[in-house]
Every structure is written in C-alpha cells, then in structure tokens.
Amino acid sequence: MAMSQHGIDFTDRCVGTILGAAFGDALGAPVEGWTPDAIRNEFGEVRDYVEARLGAGCYTDDTQMLLATGRSLVRCHGVDGAVCASSCAELFDPDRGYGRSATAILNALRDGADYRETATMLFPGGSFGNGAAMRIAPVGLLFEPDDISDLRRDVAEAVRATHTHPEAVDGAFLVAVAVAGLSRMADYRSFDPVERLRQYSSLCHDDQMRARVGLAADLLSKKVKVDDAVVQLGNGVRTIDSVPTALYLAFRYIDDPEQAIIESVGAGGDADTIAAMCGAVVGAMHGAEALPQRWHDGLERGEDGYDALREVAVQLSELIT
Ligand code: RVK
Ligand code: MG
Ligand code: MG
C-alpha cells in the first residue's frame, strides 16, 4: 500500500479516480438523453449496470479518452499534447458514442493532422462540449493541490487537439483541480464544499462558467432540493450545463460516493458524462475500495477494460510516489 505524505493510500485514490469515472460512465450510458422523470419511472434509481446498446457494464467515449489520456501521461511522465492526441486517436472506437466534432477530429488525427490545428475544424470558436472535462482526471492526479500554477497550462495542452474553447478548458481545469485536491485530502469533513465551489468559480476565465459554478455554490449553501438544483444547473453536453452539475452533486454527496454517482445518473441528459466526472471526483476522495463491489465486478473486461483501467491508475500513482 503506497502511503503518501498525507497519510492516505494514494494508489487507492488514483484507482478510485479512474474507476469512479468508468463506473459513472457505464452506469449512465444506458440512460444518456433520458429525462430525470423517465429514469425514475423506469428504474427508480439506477443502482446497477443495465442492458444497453454496448452491453451492461460497458463504458463509452468518456472512459476511452480518459484511458488514452492516462496512458499518454504514463508514457511521457507528464503531459505532452501531441502524445495525448495520438493516444486518443489510437484508441478511438467510433462505436463508443463520440460527439460530432470529436469524431471528425479523431479521424483527422488518424490521418496525420497536426494536433495544434484540429480543434476548430468543425466549430470556428472550438467545441464547448464537455469532452475535455470528461477525460482530464488523470492530469489532476499528477498535481499537488498547493502547487497548481502549471495545471491550467497542462490541462489546456492535454485537450488541445479537440477543445480550445475557454468554457471547455475551464471545465476541464476545474475537474482537474478537484481531483488534485481531493485525492490528497485525508478526510472529506476537513473542507467546506460551498467555499470550495466559490473558489472554483473564481478560477474560471469564462464569464458563463464563473456564474454557473457560483450558482452551484449558492444552491448548495441554500440546501435547495437536488432535483431543483439540477434543473437550474443543467444536464446537457455543453460544459456549463454539466461540469457545475457534476461538481455540485459530488460535493452534495461527498460523504457517500455511491449515492453521488447514482444521483448523477439520475440527473439524466448527458448522464454518462455527468456521472463520469462526478465519479472521478468522489473516487479521488474516497478511493476505489469505497466504491460498491458490484460495480467493480460488472465493469467490462478485455484488453482495455477493468484491469487496464486499474493498471493505468497504479502507474499514474507511481509517477508521484
Ligand atoms: C455523445 C455548436 C457545439 C459546439 C459549438 C455540440 C459524448 C455539438 C460524451 C457536438 C459526452 C456536441 C460528449 C459534442 C462529449 C459543441 N457550437 N454546437 N461551438 N461545441 N457542440 O463533438 O467530446 O456523447 O452538438 O466536441 O465535447 O458522452 O456534437 O464532443 O456527452 O456538442 O459526447 O461536442 O462531447 P464534441 P465532446
Ligand atoms: Mg459518452
Ligand atoms: Mg455523455
């Protein structure tokens, strides 16, 4: 067991980050695009993997890109934008449900395009989708929270091939900051989630992101009902409509990682991605051992499945310890 200077099992936190994302993705995928009401009527709560197009327990583009990003960090001992891009392009399986712009860019990268020129291929201002935030957690693991001066630059470089829009970069940066901080924190009771969200809000460069993360802090401090908070925060594929929601749910249920992920799936809309981002954050805080055994057992196996995700997480922890 690798104990970090903070007296925690940092390896388990890294595995919790990666698997938390994968579990959220695989749990949310079958209800991606559903309304919260439709999910409630069909399942009550989604507590387990259910059958879907790819099969029960199968993950989507979120985890595929996160795994590719993690592997590139291990290969380069840190962020190299070109390698992040080529690693994502290598693993790219269009069947896993990628966004429109992401698909076009990954195909172009496979055909040899320069990763510094692809982000605006489809949308002139770049994509504001949450595809940067959904895959960035491994980068957060590499940073000590009291030394994040280079984190924004590394995040931007890691996602540069697909996302340069300030909203998308803000979202990825906040997920990485949350993972950096919580993966090193001994006890979830040692921080004030409302204060933390306010701090995240102040880190945003994009005005809309700053406002939406501020709203998440307000809703948490006023103890607004979760369903109402999700309506106000959004559940869409746009970064402003999903990253603040995922952070809100992670902090609202920071004492209960299983419920945090279940509630994120229940938010509907971009459920796989909201639950993946929330899963990375609560997994960073609680570690893999704290996540339900049935989710470990049911996740897809195979070359890039459960064991591969664990392996890259352990390798990431070894870059630090
Ligand atoms: C399918 C107009 C824009 C836009 C812009 C819209 C997977 C487009 C994952 C685009 C995640 C979609 C998600 C996704 C991750 C983005 N103007 N519309 N400037 N920017 N959009 O292609 O990796 O589910 O409709 O960049 O960010 O599970 O198709 O992909 O939910 O957002 O996709 O944006 O998406 P992309 P991404
Ligand atoms: Mg997905
Ligand atoms: Mg999604």
PDB file of C-alpha atoms in Angstrom, residues 10-268:
ATOM      1  CA  PHE A  10      -2.738   7.477  -2.696  1.00  0.00           C
ATOM      2  CA  THR A  11      -2.707   4.454  -5.002  1.00  0.00           C
ATOM      3  CA  ASP A  12      -6.264   3.592  -3.976  1.00  0.00           C
ATOM      4  CA  ARG A  13      -7.260   7.215  -4.567  1.00  0.00           C
ATOM      5  CA  CYS A  14      -5.819   7.065  -8.097  1.00  0.00           C
ATOM      6  CA  VAL A  15      -7.650   3.816  -8.798  1.00  0.00           C
ATOM      7  CA  GLY A  16     -10.809   5.347  -7.304  1.00  0.00           C
ATOM      8  CA  THR A  17     -10.493   8.344  -9.622  1.00  0.00           C
ATOM      9  CA  ILE A  18     -10.165   6.269 -12.782  1.00  0.00           C
ATOM     10  CA  LEU A  19     -12.705   3.593 -11.817  1.00  0.00           C
ATOM     11  CA  GLY A  20     -15.118   6.169 -10.374  1.00  0.00           C
ATOM     12  CA  ALA A  21     -15.209   7.778 -13.817  1.00  0.00           C
ATOM     13  CA  ALA A  22     -15.621   4.437 -15.596  1.00  0.00           C
ATOM     14  CA  PHE A  23     -18.385   3.265 -13.241  1.00  0.00           C
ATOM     15  CA  GLY A  24     -20.298   6.534 -13.691  1.00  0.00           C
ATOM     16  CA  ASP A  25     -19.912   6.343 -17.461  1.00  0.00           C
ATOM     17  CA  ALA A  26     -21.087   2.719 -17.681  1.00  0.00           C
ATOM     18  CA  LEU A  27     -23.997   3.303 -15.282  1.00  0.00           C
ATOM     19  CA  GLY A  28     -25.114   6.466 -17.073  1.00  0.00           C
ATOM     20  CA  ALA A  29     -24.685   5.335 -20.692  1.00  0.00           C
ATOM     21  CA  PRO A  30     -27.976   3.396 -20.937  1.00  0.00           C
ATOM     22  CA  VAL A  31     -29.959   6.482 -19.890  1.00  0.00           C
ATOM     23  CA  GLU A  32     -27.992   9.119 -21.806  1.00  0.00           C
ATOM     24  CA  GLY A  33     -30.560  11.542 -23.229  1.00  0.00           C
ATOM     25  CA  TRP A  34     -33.371  10.494 -20.865  1.00  0.00           C
ATOM     26  CA  THR A  35     -35.199  12.960 -18.630  1.00  0.00           C
ATOM     27  CA  PRO A  36     -34.895  12.515 -14.854  1.00  0.00           C
ATOM     28  CA  ASP A  37     -38.617  11.617 -14.773  1.00  0.00           C
ATOM     29  CA  ALA A  38     -38.253   8.931 -17.418  1.00  0.00           C
ATOM     30  CA  ILE A  39     -35.327   7.406 -15.489  1.00  0.00           C
ATOM     31  CA  ARG A  40     -37.348   7.460 -12.258  1.00  0.00           C
ATOM     32  CA  ASN A  41     -40.360   5.850 -13.911  1.00  0.00           C
ATOM     33  CA  GLU A  42     -38.314   3.072 -15.490  1.00  0.00           C
ATOM     34  CA  PHE A  43     -35.729   2.304 -12.777  1.00  0.00           C
ATOM     35  CA  GLY A  44     -36.441   4.322  -9.649  1.00  0.00           C
ATOM     36  CA  GLU A  45     -32.705   4.745  -9.100  1.00  0.00           C
ATOM     37  CA  VAL A  46     -30.063   3.289 -11.421  1.00  0.00           C
ATOM     38  CA  ARG A  47     -28.012   1.394  -8.819  1.00  0.00           C
ATOM     39  CA  ASP A  48     -26.603  -1.204 -11.173  1.00  0.00           C
ATOM     40  CA  TYR A  49     -25.455  -1.643 -14.751  1.00  0.00           C
ATOM     41  CA  VAL A  50     -28.386  -2.165 -17.058  1.00  0.00           C
ATOM     42  CA  GLU A  51     -28.511  -3.579 -20.558  1.00  0.00           C
ATOM     43  CA  ALA A  52     -27.738  -1.065 -23.317  1.00  0.00           C
ATOM     44  CA  ARG A  53     -26.530  -0.846 -26.880  1.00  0.00           C
ATOM     45  CA  LEU A  54     -22.926  -1.711 -25.972  1.00  0.00           C
ATOM     46  CA  GLY A  55     -23.921  -4.227 -23.265  1.00  0.00           C
ATOM     47  CA  ALA A  56     -24.343  -3.921 -19.490  1.00  0.00           C
ATOM     48  CA  GLY A  57     -21.218  -2.547 -17.790  1.00  0.00           C
ATOM     49  CA  CYS A  58     -19.674  -1.211 -20.991  1.00  0.00           C
ATOM     50  CA  TYR A  59     -18.177   2.236 -20.973  1.00  0.00           C
ATOM     51  CA  THR A  60     -18.319   4.904 -23.712  1.00  0.00           C
ATOM     52  CA  ASP A  61     -16.081   7.590 -25.251  1.00  0.00           C
ATOM     53  CA  ASP A  62     -15.634   9.258 -21.841  1.00  0.00           C
ATOM     54  CA  THR A  63     -13.636   6.389 -20.371  1.00  0.00           C
ATOM     55  CA  GLN A  64     -11.940   5.522 -23.646  1.00  0.00           C
ATOM     56  CA  MET A  65     -10.484   9.043 -23.875  1.00  0.00           C
ATOM     57  CA  LEU A  66      -9.655   9.082 -20.159  1.00  0.00           C
ATOM     58  CA  LEU A  67      -7.763   5.795 -20.504  1.00  0.00           C
ATOM     59  CA  ALA A  68      -5.924   7.106 -23.565  1.00  0.00           C
ATOM     60  CA  THR A  69      -5.021  10.308 -21.698  1.00  0.00           C
ATOM     61  CA  GLY A  70      -3.839   8.359 -18.655  1.00  0.00           C
ATOM     62  CA  ARG A  71      -1.642   6.112 -20.795  1.00  0.00           C
ATOM     63  CA  SER A  72      -0.078   9.110 -22.530  1.00  0.00           C
ATOM     64  CA  LEU A  73       0.834  10.644 -19.153  1.00  0.00           C
ATOM     65  CA  VAL A  74       2.449   7.399 -18.046  1.00  0.00           C
ATOM     66  CA  ARG A  75       4.380   7.125 -21.319  1.00  0.00           C
ATOM     67  CA  CYS A  76       5.688  10.715 -21.132  1.00  0.00           C
ATOM     68  CA  HIS A  77       5.851  11.119 -17.326  1.00  0.00           C
ATOM     69  CA  GLY A  78       3.553  14.097 -17.718  1.00  0.00           C
ATOM     70  CA  VAL A  79       1.569  15.999 -20.317  1.00  0.00           C
ATOM     71  CA  ASP A  80       2.734  16.051 -23.932  1.00  0.00           C
ATOM     72  CA  GLY A  81      -0.069  17.407 -26.103  1.00  0.00           C
ATOM     73  CA  ALA A  82       0.987  15.536 -29.228  1.00  0.00           C
ATOM     74  CA  VAL A  83       1.090  12.228 -27.374  1.00  0.00           C
ATOM     75  CA  CYS A  84      -2.236  12.899 -25.601  1.00  0.00           C
ATOM     76  CA  ALA A  85      -3.759  13.463 -29.029  1.00  0.00           C
ATOM     77  CA  SER A  86      -2.199  10.438 -30.722  1.00  0.00           C
ATOM     78  CA  SER A  87      -3.081   8.210 -27.778  1.00  0.00           C
ATOM     79  CA  CYS A  88      -6.763   9.263 -28.039  1.00  0.00           C
ATOM     80  CA  ALA A  89      -6.682   8.755 -31.806  1.00  0.00           C
ATOM     81  CA  GLU A  90      -5.167   5.265 -31.433  1.00  0.00           C
ATOM     82  CA  LEU A  91      -7.823   4.062 -29.005  1.00  0.00           C
ATOM     83  CA  PHE A  92     -10.720   5.811 -30.811  1.00  0.00           C
ATOM     84  CA  ASP A  93     -13.592   3.431 -31.492  1.00  0.00           C
ATOM     85  CA  PRO A  94     -16.429   5.359 -33.196  1.00  0.00           C
ATOM     86  CA  ASP A  95     -18.903   2.828 -31.820  1.00  0.00           C
ATOM     87  CA  ARG A  96     -18.399   4.184 -28.283  1.00  0.00           C
ATOM     88  CA  GLY A  97     -20.638   7.216 -28.875  1.00  0.00           C
ATOM     89  CA  TYR A  98     -18.388  10.177 -29.630  1.00  0.00           C
ATOM     90  CA  GLY A  99     -19.501  13.771 -30.268  1.00  0.00           C
ATOM     91  CA  ARG A 100     -19.670  15.066 -33.824  1.00  0.00           C
ATOM     92  CA  SER A 101     -16.672  17.384 -33.640  1.00  0.00           C
ATOM     93  CA  ALA A 102     -14.662  14.852 -31.623  1.00  0.00           C
ATOM     94  CA  THR A 103     -15.287  12.206 -34.278  1.00  0.00           C
ATOM     95  CA  ALA A 104     -14.156  14.451 -37.118  1.00  0.00           C
ATOM     96  CA  ILE A 105     -11.025  15.486 -35.219  1.00  0.00           C
ATOM     97  CA  LEU A 106     -10.007  11.985 -34.149  1.00  0.00           C
ATOM     98  CA  ASN A 107     -10.368  10.806 -37.749  1.00  0.00           C
ATOM     99  CA  ALA A 108      -8.218  13.736 -38.918  1.00  0.00           C
ATOM    100  CA  LEU A 109      -5.567  12.936 -36.286  1.00  0.00           C
ATOM    101  CA  ARG A 110      -5.504   9.352 -37.501  1.00  0.00           C
ATOM    102  CA  ASP A 111      -4.887  10.712 -40.989  1.00  0.00           C
ATOM    103  CA  GLY A 112      -1.883  12.642 -39.711  1.00  0.00           C
ATOM    104  CA  ALA A 113      -3.297  16.101 -38.889  1.00  0.00           C
ATOM    105  CA  ASP A 114      -1.297  18.341 -36.529  1.00  0.00           C
ATOM    106  CA  TYR A 115      -2.963  18.333 -33.081  1.00  0.00           C
ATOM    107  CA  ARG A 116      -2.398  22.091 -32.787  1.00  0.00           C
ATOM    108  CA  GLU A 117      -4.636  22.741 -35.783  1.00  0.00           C
ATOM    109  CA  THR A 118      -7.584  20.381 -35.326  1.00  0.00           C
ATOM    110  CA  ALA A 119      -9.676  21.939 -32.531  1.00  0.00           C
ATOM    111  CA  THR A 120     -11.502  24.399 -34.788  1.00  0.00           C
ATOM    112  CA  MET A 121     -12.112  22.014 -37.688  1.00  0.00           C
ATOM    113  CA  LEU A 122     -15.891  21.890 -37.171  1.00  0.00           C
ATOM    114  CA  PHE A 123     -16.704  24.847 -34.916  1.00  0.00           C
ATOM    115  CA  PRO A 124     -14.754  28.056 -35.652  1.00  0.00           C
ATOM    116  CA  GLY A 125     -14.612  29.030 -31.964  1.00  0.00           C
ATOM    117  CA  GLY A 126     -13.875  25.456 -30.887  1.00  0.00           C
ATOM    118  CA  SER A 127     -16.152  22.940 -29.163  1.00  0.00           C
ATOM    119  CA  PHE A 128     -17.792  23.889 -25.866  1.00  0.00           C
ATOM    120  CA  GLY A 129     -18.697  20.236 -25.288  1.00  0.00           C
ATOM    121  CA  ASN A 130     -17.664  18.513 -22.063  1.00  0.00           C
ATOM    122  CA  GLY A 131     -15.276  16.137 -23.838  1.00  0.00           C
ATOM    123  CA  ALA A 132     -12.255  17.879 -22.314  1.00  0.00           C
ATOM    124  CA  ALA A 133     -13.569  17.751 -18.739  1.00  0.00           C
ATOM    125  CA  MET A 134     -14.695  14.124 -19.035  1.00  0.00           C
ATOM    126  CA  ARG A 135     -11.172  12.844 -19.738  1.00  0.00           C
ATOM    127  CA  ILE A 136      -8.945  15.139 -17.686  1.00  0.00           C
ATOM    128  CA  ALA A 137      -8.980  13.467 -14.242  1.00  0.00           C
ATOM    129  CA  PRO A 138      -5.614  11.668 -14.765  1.00  0.00           C
ATOM    130  CA  VAL A 139      -3.900  15.059 -15.207  1.00  0.00           C
ATOM    131  CA  GLY A 140      -5.322  16.217 -11.854  1.00  0.00           C
ATOM    132  CA  LEU A 141      -3.732  13.220 -10.148  1.00  0.00           C
ATOM    133  CA  LEU A 142      -0.258  14.470 -11.113  1.00  0.00           C
ATOM    134  CA  PHE A 143      -0.592  17.764  -9.236  1.00  0.00           C
ATOM    135  CA  GLU A 144      -0.157  18.626  -5.576  1.00  0.00           C
ATOM    136  CA  PRO A 145      -3.063  20.980  -4.757  1.00  0.00           C
ATOM    137  CA  ASP A 146      -0.821  23.647  -3.226  1.00  0.00           C
ATOM    138  CA  ASP A 147       1.201  23.852  -6.431  1.00  0.00           C
ATOM    139  CA  ILE A 148      -1.222  24.140  -9.333  1.00  0.00           C
ATOM    140  CA  SER A 149       0.487  27.041 -11.085  1.00  0.00           C
ATOM    141  CA  ASP A 150       1.189  24.880 -14.158  1.00  0.00           C
ATOM    142  CA  LEU A 151      -2.052  22.907 -14.046  1.00  0.00           C
ATOM    143  CA  ARG A 152      -4.130  25.115 -16.308  1.00  0.00           C
ATOM    144  CA  ARG A 153      -1.393  25.095 -18.949  1.00  0.00           C
ATOM    145  CA  ASP A 154      -1.059  21.299 -18.768  1.00  0.00           C
ATOM    146  CA  VAL A 155      -4.847  20.809 -18.917  1.00  0.00           C
ATOM    147  CA  ALA A 156      -5.107  23.050 -21.974  1.00  0.00           C
ATOM    148  CA  GLU A 157      -2.291  21.166 -23.677  1.00  0.00           C
ATOM    149  CA  ALA A 158      -3.762  17.747 -22.826  1.00  0.00           C
ATOM    150  CA  VAL A 159      -7.078  18.610 -24.522  1.00  0.00           C
ATOM    151  CA  ARG A 160      -5.755  20.929 -27.230  1.00  0.00           C
ATOM    152  CA  ALA A 161      -6.487  18.635 -30.161  1.00  0.00           C
ATOM    153  CA  THR A 162     -10.240  18.728 -29.516  1.00  0.00           C
ATOM    154  CA  HIS A 163     -11.084  21.615 -27.149  1.00  0.00           C
ATOM    155  CA  THR A 164      -9.685  25.153 -27.084  1.00  0.00           C
ATOM    156  CA  HIS A 165     -12.929  26.999 -26.249  1.00  0.00           C
ATOM    157  CA  PRO A 166     -12.426  28.805 -22.877  1.00  0.00           C
ATOM    158  CA  GLU A 167     -15.592  27.241 -21.443  1.00  0.00           C
ATOM    159  CA  ALA A 168     -14.361  23.720 -22.224  1.00  0.00           C
ATOM    160  CA  VAL A 169     -10.889  24.458 -20.841  1.00  0.00           C
ATOM    161  CA  ASP A 170     -12.388  25.972 -17.658  1.00  0.00           C
ATOM    162  CA  GLY A 171     -14.488  22.846 -17.149  1.00  0.00           C
ATOM    163  CA  ALA A 172     -11.525  20.543 -17.592  1.00  0.00           C
ATOM    164  CA  PHE A 173      -9.391  22.708 -15.327  1.00  0.00           C
ATOM    165  CA  LEU A 174     -11.975  22.574 -12.521  1.00  0.00           C
ATOM    166  CA  VAL A 175     -12.318  18.786 -12.698  1.00  0.00           C
ATOM    167  CA  ALA A 176      -8.514  18.506 -12.597  1.00  0.00           C
ATOM    168  CA  VAL A 177      -8.290  20.935  -9.643  1.00  0.00           C
ATOM    169  CA  ALA A 178     -10.961  18.961  -7.769  1.00  0.00           C
ATOM    170  CA  VAL A 179      -9.163  15.665  -8.395  1.00  0.00           C
ATOM    171  CA  ALA A 180      -5.792  17.159  -7.386  1.00  0.00           C
ATOM    172  CA  GLY A 181      -7.246  18.475  -4.131  1.00  0.00           C
ATOM    173  CA  LEU A 182      -9.476  15.621  -3.065  1.00  0.00           C
ATOM    174  CA  SER A 183      -7.041  12.836  -3.945  1.00  0.00           C
ATOM    175  CA  ARG A 184      -4.662  14.235  -1.308  1.00  0.00           C
ATOM    176  CA  MET A 185      -7.237  15.072   1.368  1.00  0.00           C
ATOM    177  CA  ALA A 186      -7.294  12.834   4.426  1.00  0.00           C
ATOM    178  CA  ASP A 187     -10.913  13.477   5.413  1.00  0.00           C
ATOM    179  CA  TYR A 188     -13.846  14.896   3.452  1.00  0.00           C
ATOM    180  CA  ARG A 189     -15.008  16.702   6.601  1.00  0.00           C
ATOM    181  CA  SER A 190     -11.873  18.849   6.501  1.00  0.00           C
ATOM    182  CA  PHE A 191     -13.158  21.162   3.763  1.00  0.00           C
ATOM    183  CA  ASP A 192     -16.202  23.339   3.230  1.00  0.00           C
ATOM    184  CA  PRO A 193     -17.821  22.305  -0.090  1.00  0.00           C
ATOM    185  CA  VAL A 194     -19.596  25.655  -0.561  1.00  0.00           C
ATOM    186  CA  GLU A 195     -16.397  27.600  -0.028  1.00  0.00           C
ATOM    187  CA  ARG A 196     -14.566  25.224  -2.352  1.00  0.00           C
ATOM    188  CA  LEU A 197     -17.121  25.771  -5.132  1.00  0.00           C
ATOM    189  CA  ARG A 198     -16.807  29.534  -4.702  1.00  0.00           C
ATOM    190  CA  GLN A 199     -13.062  29.195  -5.053  1.00  0.00           C
ATOM    191  CA  TYR A 200     -13.508  27.109  -8.234  1.00  0.00           C
ATOM    192  CA  SER A 201     -15.824  29.787  -9.604  1.00  0.00           C
ATOM    193  CA  SER A 202     -13.125  32.416  -9.140  1.00  0.00           C
ATOM    194  CA  LEU A 203     -10.657  30.272 -11.124  1.00  0.00           C
ATOM    195  CA  CYS A 204     -12.801  30.418 -14.281  1.00  0.00           C
ATOM    196  CA  HIS A 205     -11.780  32.572 -17.235  1.00  0.00           C
ATOM    197  CA  ASP A 206     -15.157  32.262 -18.991  1.00  0.00           C
ATOM    198  CA  ASP A 207     -17.896  34.504 -17.554  1.00  0.00           C
ATOM    199  CA  GLN A 208     -20.698  31.980 -18.023  1.00  0.00           C
ATOM    200  CA  MET A 209     -18.710  29.227 -16.326  1.00  0.00           C
ATOM    201  CA  ARG A 210     -17.837  31.520 -13.433  1.00  0.00           C
ATOM    202  CA  ALA A 211     -21.527  32.363 -12.985  1.00  0.00           C
ATOM    203  CA  ARG A 212     -22.752  28.756 -13.235  1.00  0.00           C
ATOM    204  CA  VAL A 213     -20.214  27.423 -10.727  1.00  0.00           C
ATOM    205  CA  GLY A 214     -21.188  30.320  -8.446  1.00  0.00           C
ATOM    206  CA  LEU A 215     -24.813  29.236  -8.810  1.00  0.00           C
ATOM    207  CA  ALA A 216     -23.807  25.688  -7.823  1.00  0.00           C
ATOM    208  CA  ALA A 217     -22.248  27.124  -4.646  1.00  0.00           C
ATOM    209  CA  ASP A 218     -25.417  29.137  -3.886  1.00  0.00           C
ATOM    210  CA  LEU A 219     -27.708  26.142  -4.419  1.00  0.00           C
ATOM    211  CA  LEU A 220     -25.539  24.005  -2.150  1.00  0.00           C
ATOM    212  CA  SER A 221     -25.382  26.642   0.570  1.00  0.00           C
ATOM    213  CA  LYS A 222     -29.165  27.191   0.465  1.00  0.00           C
ATOM    214  CA  LYS A 223     -29.768  23.427   0.641  1.00  0.00           C
ATOM    215  CA  VAL A 224     -32.060  23.564  -2.384  1.00  0.00           C
ATOM    216  CA  LYS A 225     -33.643  20.200  -3.276  1.00  0.00           C
ATOM    217  CA  VAL A 226     -31.316  18.219  -5.518  1.00  0.00           C
ATOM    218  CA  ASP A 227     -33.867  17.794  -8.334  1.00  0.00           C
ATOM    219  CA  ASP A 228     -34.490  21.547  -8.428  1.00  0.00           C
ATOM    220  CA  ALA A 229     -30.773  22.296  -8.313  1.00  0.00           C
ATOM    221  CA  VAL A 230     -30.169  20.005 -11.305  1.00  0.00           C
ATOM    222  CA  VAL A 231     -32.902  21.797 -13.260  1.00  0.00           C
ATOM    223  CA  GLN A 232     -31.194  25.127 -12.588  1.00  0.00           C
ATOM    224  CA  LEU A 233     -27.665  23.869 -13.271  1.00  0.00           C
ATOM    225  CA  GLY A 234     -28.498  21.828 -16.387  1.00  0.00           C
ATOM    226  CA  ASN A 235     -27.725  18.336 -17.654  1.00  0.00           C
ATOM    227  CA  GLY A 236     -26.580  18.986 -21.222  1.00  0.00           C
ATOM    228  CA  VAL A 237     -23.466  18.149 -23.219  1.00  0.00           C
ATOM    229  CA  ARG A 238     -22.297  21.758 -23.042  1.00  0.00           C
ATOM    230  CA  THR A 239     -19.573  22.300 -20.422  1.00  0.00           C
ATOM    231  CA  ILE A 240     -21.557  24.946 -18.496  1.00  0.00           C
ATOM    232  CA  ASP A 241     -24.545  22.584 -18.383  1.00  0.00           C
ATOM    233  CA  SER A 242     -22.663  19.579 -16.996  1.00  0.00           C
ATOM    234  CA  VAL A 243     -19.409  20.335 -15.161  1.00  0.00           C
ATOM    235  CA  PRO A 244     -21.028  22.583 -12.499  1.00  0.00           C
ATOM    236  CA  THR A 245     -23.760  19.942 -12.087  1.00  0.00           C
ATOM    237  CA  ALA A 246     -21.221  17.138 -11.621  1.00  0.00           C
ATOM    238  CA  LEU A 247     -19.217  19.161  -9.088  1.00  0.00           C
ATOM    239  CA  TYR A 248     -22.382  20.160  -7.248  1.00  0.00           C
ATOM    240  CA  LEU A 249     -23.510  16.509  -6.975  1.00  0.00           C
ATOM    241  CA  ALA A 250     -20.044  15.319  -5.940  1.00  0.00           C
ATOM    242  CA  PHE A 251     -19.942  17.885  -3.127  1.00  0.00           C
ATOM    243  CA  ARG A 252     -23.602  17.482  -2.155  1.00  0.00           C
ATOM    244  CA  TYR A 253     -22.943  13.760  -1.563  1.00  0.00           C
ATOM    245  CA  ILE A 254     -19.274  13.958  -0.647  1.00  0.00           C
ATOM    246  CA  ASP A 255     -19.934  11.677   2.353  1.00  0.00           C
ATOM    247  CA  ASP A 256     -21.465   8.954   0.137  1.00  0.00           C
ATOM    248  CA  PRO A 257     -19.689   8.247  -3.174  1.00  0.00           C
ATOM    249  CA  GLU A 258     -22.173   5.570  -4.242  1.00  0.00           C
ATOM    250  CA  GLN A 259     -25.116   7.950  -3.869  1.00  0.00           C
ATOM    251  CA  ALA A 260     -23.217  10.766  -5.588  1.00  0.00           C
ATOM    252  CA  ILE A 261     -22.814   8.620  -8.698  1.00  0.00           C
ATOM    253  CA  ILE A 262     -26.394   7.292  -8.555  1.00  0.00           C
ATOM    254  CA  GLU A 263     -27.767  10.842  -8.286  1.00  0.00           C
ATOM    255  CA  SER A 264     -25.589  11.930 -11.210  1.00  0.00           C
ATOM    256  CA  VAL A 265     -27.008   9.168 -13.384  1.00  0.00           C
ATOM    257  CA  GLY A 266     -30.473  10.247 -12.217  1.00  0.00           C
ATOM    258  CA  ALA A 267     -29.811  13.772 -13.468  1.00  0.00           C
ATOM    259  CA  GLY A 268     -30.394  12.367 -16.941  1.00  0.00           C
TER     260      GLY A 268
END
